[in-house]
């Protein structure tokens, strides 16, 4: 059953060892991410599921590992489990770092969701993940548009701020229809890497009937022209 979720972005700079010289721009996002995950763990999950963008659909177990060496510092997180031969992709590697830093030592699943998954397939995946344990906590990794301003990796797109604002409003109110309504084609045009993961979250939360969802946004920042959002979701009365 879905119990709680932390929604976090996945820039490598979230990891302090990679943020040397970056100033304090990322610190509010990092602090909010820690708090959102603390709230999930307060719900005492039986299983933590980390969901994020990946080249192909795949699930990794508790012992999976990832590395941020490609970003300049040899930071390794998770595992290692010799049975997990494929390293975690970036979004899940940053998620593994957050779980490691939180001190969580329970069972984990890392779930890669490719951009090719449409909203219905994402929702079905979320519902199936929520059914994997009595209390399932989610760590949902995803960035907003990377076309917000001149600092962004992509060319500025005037639609980006409004699109990101819609995502933030949906995350802050627990609006499942708002997340399900995000169109894959527009998300691709805006270079938003979180669309599929957020729609998996909507499917997971929608699997709970008759319980009120507490939702709040802890951070809404764009320090490098990319939308970084942190949100906390949990069922009323848990944690």
Coordinates of C-alpha atoms in Angstrom, one line a residue:
X1 CA 0.0 0.0 0.0
X2 CA 1.2 3.5 -0.8
X3 CA 2.2 5.1 2.5
X4 CA 4.3 8.2 1.7
X5 CA 6.5 9.8 -0.9
X6 CA 9.3 12.2 -1.2
X7 CA 9.6 14.0 -4.6
X8 CA 13.1 15.2 -5.3
X9 CA 15.2 16.5 -8.3
X10 CA 18.3 14.6 -9.4
X11 CA 21.1 17.1 -10.3
X12 CA 24.5 15.7 -9.4
X13 CA 25.2 18.9 -7.5
X14 CA 22.7 17.7 -4.9
X15 CA 25.7 15.6 -3.6
X16 CA 27.9 18.0 -1.6
X17 CA 31.2 16.4 -2.8
X18 CA 30.2 17.5 -6.4
X19 CA 29.1 21.0 -5.4
X20 CA 32.4 22.5 -4.4
X21 CA 32.5 26.1 -5.7
X22 CA 28.8 26.1 -6.5
X23 CA 28.0 28.5 -3.7
X24 CA 24.8 28.1 -1.7
X25 CA 22.4 27.9 -4.7
X26 CA 21.6 24.3 -4.3
X27 CA 21.5 24.1 -0.5
X28 CA 17.8 25.0 -0.1
X29 CA 17.0 22.1 -2.4
X30 CA 19.3 19.7 -0.6
X31 CA 17.9 20.6 2.8
X32 CA 14.3 20.2 1.5
X33 CA 15.2 16.8 0.0
X34 CA 16.5 15.6 3.3
X35 CA 13.4 16.7 5.1
X36 CA 11.0 15.2 2.6
X37 CA 12.8 11.8 2.9
X38 CA 12.8 12.1 6.7
X39 CA 9.0 12.4 6.5
X40 CA 8.7 9.3 4.4
X41 CA 10.8 7.3 6.8
X42 CA 8.7 8.5 9.7
X43 CA 5.8 6.6 8.1
X44 CA 7.8 3.4 8.9
X45 CA 7.8 1.9 5.4
X46 CA 8.3 -1.9 4.9
X47 CA 9.9 -1.1 1.5
X48 CA 11.4 2.0 -0.2
X49 CA 10.9 2.3 -3.9
X50 CA 13.1 4.8 -5.7
X51 CA 11.6 5.8 -9.1
X52 CA 13.4 7.8 -11.8
X53 CA 14.3 8.3 -15.4
X54 CA 16.2 5.6 -17.1
X55 CA 17.1 4.6 -20.7
X56 CA 14.9 1.4 -20.4
X57 CA 12.5 -0.1 -18.0
X58 CA 14.3 -2.0 -15.3
X59 CA 14.2 -2.8 -11.6
X60 CA 17.2 -3.2 -9.4
X61 CA 17.3 -4.7 -5.9
X62 CA 18.6 -3.5 -2.5
X63 CA 22.2 -4.1 -3.3
X64 CA 22.4 -2.1 -6.6
X65 CA 25.1 0.6 -6.8
X66 CA 25.7 3.7 -8.8
X67 CA 28.6 6.1 -9.4
X68 CA 29.0 9.8 -10.0
X69 CA 32.6 9.5 -11.3
X70 CA 31.4 10.8 -14.7
X71 CA 30.6 14.2 -13.0
X72 CA 34.1 14.7 -11.6
X73 CA 34.2 13.0 -8.2
X74 CA 34.3 9.3 -7.6
X75 CA 31.3 9.1 -5.3
X76 CA 29.8 5.6 -5.2
X77 CA 26.5 4.8 -3.5
X78 CA 24.2 1.9 -2.8
X79 CA 25.4 -1.8 -3.0
X80 CA 27.6 -3.2 -4.3
X81 CA 25.8 -6.5 -5.1
X82 CA 27.7 -8.8 -7.5
X83 CA 24.4 -10.0 -8.9
X84 CA 23.6 -6.5 -10.0
X85 CA 25.9 -6.1 -13.0
X86 CA 24.4 -2.9 -14.4
X87 CA 25.0 0.4 -12.5
X88 CA 22.1 2.6 -11.6
X89 CA 21.4 5.6 -14.0
X90 CA 21.8 9.1 -12.8
X91 CA 18.3 9.7 -11.3
X92 CA 18.5 6.5 -9.3
X93 CA 22.1 7.1 -8.3
X94 CA 21.2 10.4 -6.7
X95 CA 18.2 8.7 -5.1
X96 CA 20.5 6.0 -3.7
X97 CA 22.7 8.7 -2.2
X98 CA 19.7 10.3 -0.5
X99 CA 18.7 7.0 0.9
X100 CA 22.3 6.2 2.1
X101 CA 22.6 9.7 3.7
X102 CA 19.2 9.2 5.5
X103 CA 20.5 6.1 7.2
X104 CA 17.8 3.9 5.8
X105 CA 18.9 0.3 6.0
X106 CA 15.7 -1.5 5.0
X107 CA 14.7 -3.2 1.7
X108 CA 14.9 -1.1 -1.5
X109 CA 13.8 -1.3 -5.1
X110 CA 15.1 1.0 -7.8
X111 CA 12.8 1.4 -10.7
X112 CA 13.8 2.9 -14.0
X113 CA 11.1 4.5 -16.0
X114 CA 11.8 5.4 -19.6
X115 CA 10.4 8.5 -21.3
X116 CA 8.6 6.2 -23.8
X117 CA 6.1 5.2 -21.1
X118 CA 2.8 7.0 -21.6
X119 CA 0.7 8.3 -18.7
X120 CA -1.5 5.1 -18.5
X121 CA 1.5 2.8 -18.4
X122 CA 3.1 5.0 -15.7
X123 CA -0.1 4.8 -13.6
X124 CA -0.3 1.0 -14.0
X125 CA 3.3 0.7 -12.9
X126 CA 2.7 2.9 -9.9
X127 CA -0.3 0.9 -8.7
X128 CA 1.7 -2.3 -9.0
X129 CA 4.7 -0.9 -7.1
X130 CA 2.3 0.3 -4.3
X131 CA 1.1 -3.3 -3.9
X132 CA 4.5 -4.8 -3.2
X133 CA 4.4 -4.4 0.6
X134 CA 2.1 -3.5 3.5
X135 CA 3.6 0.1 3.6
X136 CA 5.5 1.3 0.6
X137 CA 7.5 4.5 0.7
X138 CA 8.4 6.2 -2.5
X139 CA 11.4 8.4 -3.4
X140 CA 10.4 9.9 -6.8
X141 CA 13.3 11.6 -8.6
X142 CA 12.6 14.1 -11.4
X143 CA 13.6 17.5 -12.7
X144 CA 11.3 20.1 -14.2
X145 CA 12.0 22.0 -17.5
X146 CA 15.6 22.6 -18.4
X147 CA 14.6 25.6 -20.5
X148 CA 13.7 28.1 -17.9
X149 CA 16.2 30.9 -18.5
X150 CA 19.6 31.8 -20.0
X151 CA 21.5 29.5 -17.5
X152 CA 19.6 26.4 -18.6
X153 CA 21.1 23.6 -20.7
X154 CA 18.4 24.1 -23.3
X155 CA 17.3 27.2 -25.2
X156 CA 14.8 29.4 -23.3
X157 CA 11.2 28.4 -23.9
X158 CA 8.5 30.8 -22.8
X159 CA 6.2 27.8 -22.0
X160 CA 8.6 26.4 -19.4
X161 CA 7.7 28.6 -16.3
X162 CA 4.0 27.9 -16.7
X163 CA 4.5 24.2 -17.2
X164 CA 6.7 24.0 -14.1
X165 CA 4.1 26.0 -12.2
X166 CA 1.4 23.5 -13.1
X167 CA 3.6 20.6 -11.8
X168 CA 4.3 22.5 -8.6
X169 CA 0.7 23.2 -8.0
X170 CA -0.2 19.5 -8.6
X171 CA 2.6 18.3 -6.2
X172 CA 1.6 20.8 -3.6
X173 CA -2.1 19.8 -3.6
X174 CA -1.9 16.1 -4.3
X175 CA -3.7 16.7 -7.6
X176 CA -3.4 13.3 -9.3
X177 CA -5.3 14.4 -12.4
X178 CA -2.9 17.3 -12.8
X179 CA 0.0 15.0 -12.8
X180 CA -1.7 12.5 -15.1
X181 CA -2.5 15.2 -17.5
X182 CA 1.1 16.1 -18.2
X183 CA 1.6 15.4 -21.9
X184 CA 4.8 13.5 -22.9
X185 CA 5.4 15.4 -26.1
X186 CA 5.4 18.8 -24.4
X187 CA 7.5 17.5 -21.5
X188 CA 10.1 16.3 -24.1
X189 CA 10.1 19.7 -25.8
X190 CA 10.7 21.4 -22.5
X191 CA 13.5 18.9 -21.5
X192 CA 11.6 17.9 -18.4
X193 CA 13.0 14.6 -17.0
X194 CA 10.5 14.1 -14.3
X195 CA 7.2 13.6 -16.2
X196 CA 7.1 9.8 -16.2
X197 CA 8.3 9.4 -12.6
X198 CA 5.6 11.9 -11.3
X199 CA 2.9 9.9 -13.2
X200 CA 4.1 6.7 -11.6
X201 CA 3.6 8.5 -8.3
X202 CA 0.1 9.5 -9.3
X203 CA -0.7 5.9 -10.1
X204 CA 0.7 4.7 -6.7
X205 CA -1.3 7.2 -4.7
X206 CA -4.4 6.6 -6.7
X207 CA -4.3 2.9 -5.5
X208 CA -5.3 4.0 -2.0
X209 CA -9.1 4.3 -1.6
X210 CA -10.8 6.3 1.1
X211 CA -7.7 7.9 2.7
X212 CA -6.8 11.6 2.6
X213 CA -3.5 12.6 1.1
X214 CA -1.4 15.2 2.9
X215 CA 0.7 17.1 0.3
X216 CA 3.1 20.0 0.5
X217 CA 5.9 21.6 -1.6
X218 CA 9.1 22.1 0.4
X219 CA 11.2 23.7 -2.4
X220 CA 10.5 25.3 -5.8
X221 CA 13.8 26.5 -7.2
X222 CA 15.6 27.0 -10.5
X223 CA 19.1 28.0 -9.6
X224 CA 20.6 26.8 -13.0
X225 CA 17.7 27.4 -15.3
X226 CA 16.2 23.9 -14.4
X227 CA 13.1 23.4 -12.3
X228 CA 14.0 21.6 -9.0
X229 CA 11.0 20.7 -6.9
X230 CA 10.8 18.9 -3.6
X231 CA 7.4 17.7 -2.3
X232 CA 6.2 15.5 0.5
X233 CA 3.1 13.2 0.3
X234 CA 1.8 10.9 2.9
X235 CA -1.5 9.4 4.0
X236 CA -3.3 11.2 6.8
X237 CA -2.3 9.7 10.1
X238 CA 0.9 8.0 9.1
X239 CA 4.2 9.1 10.7

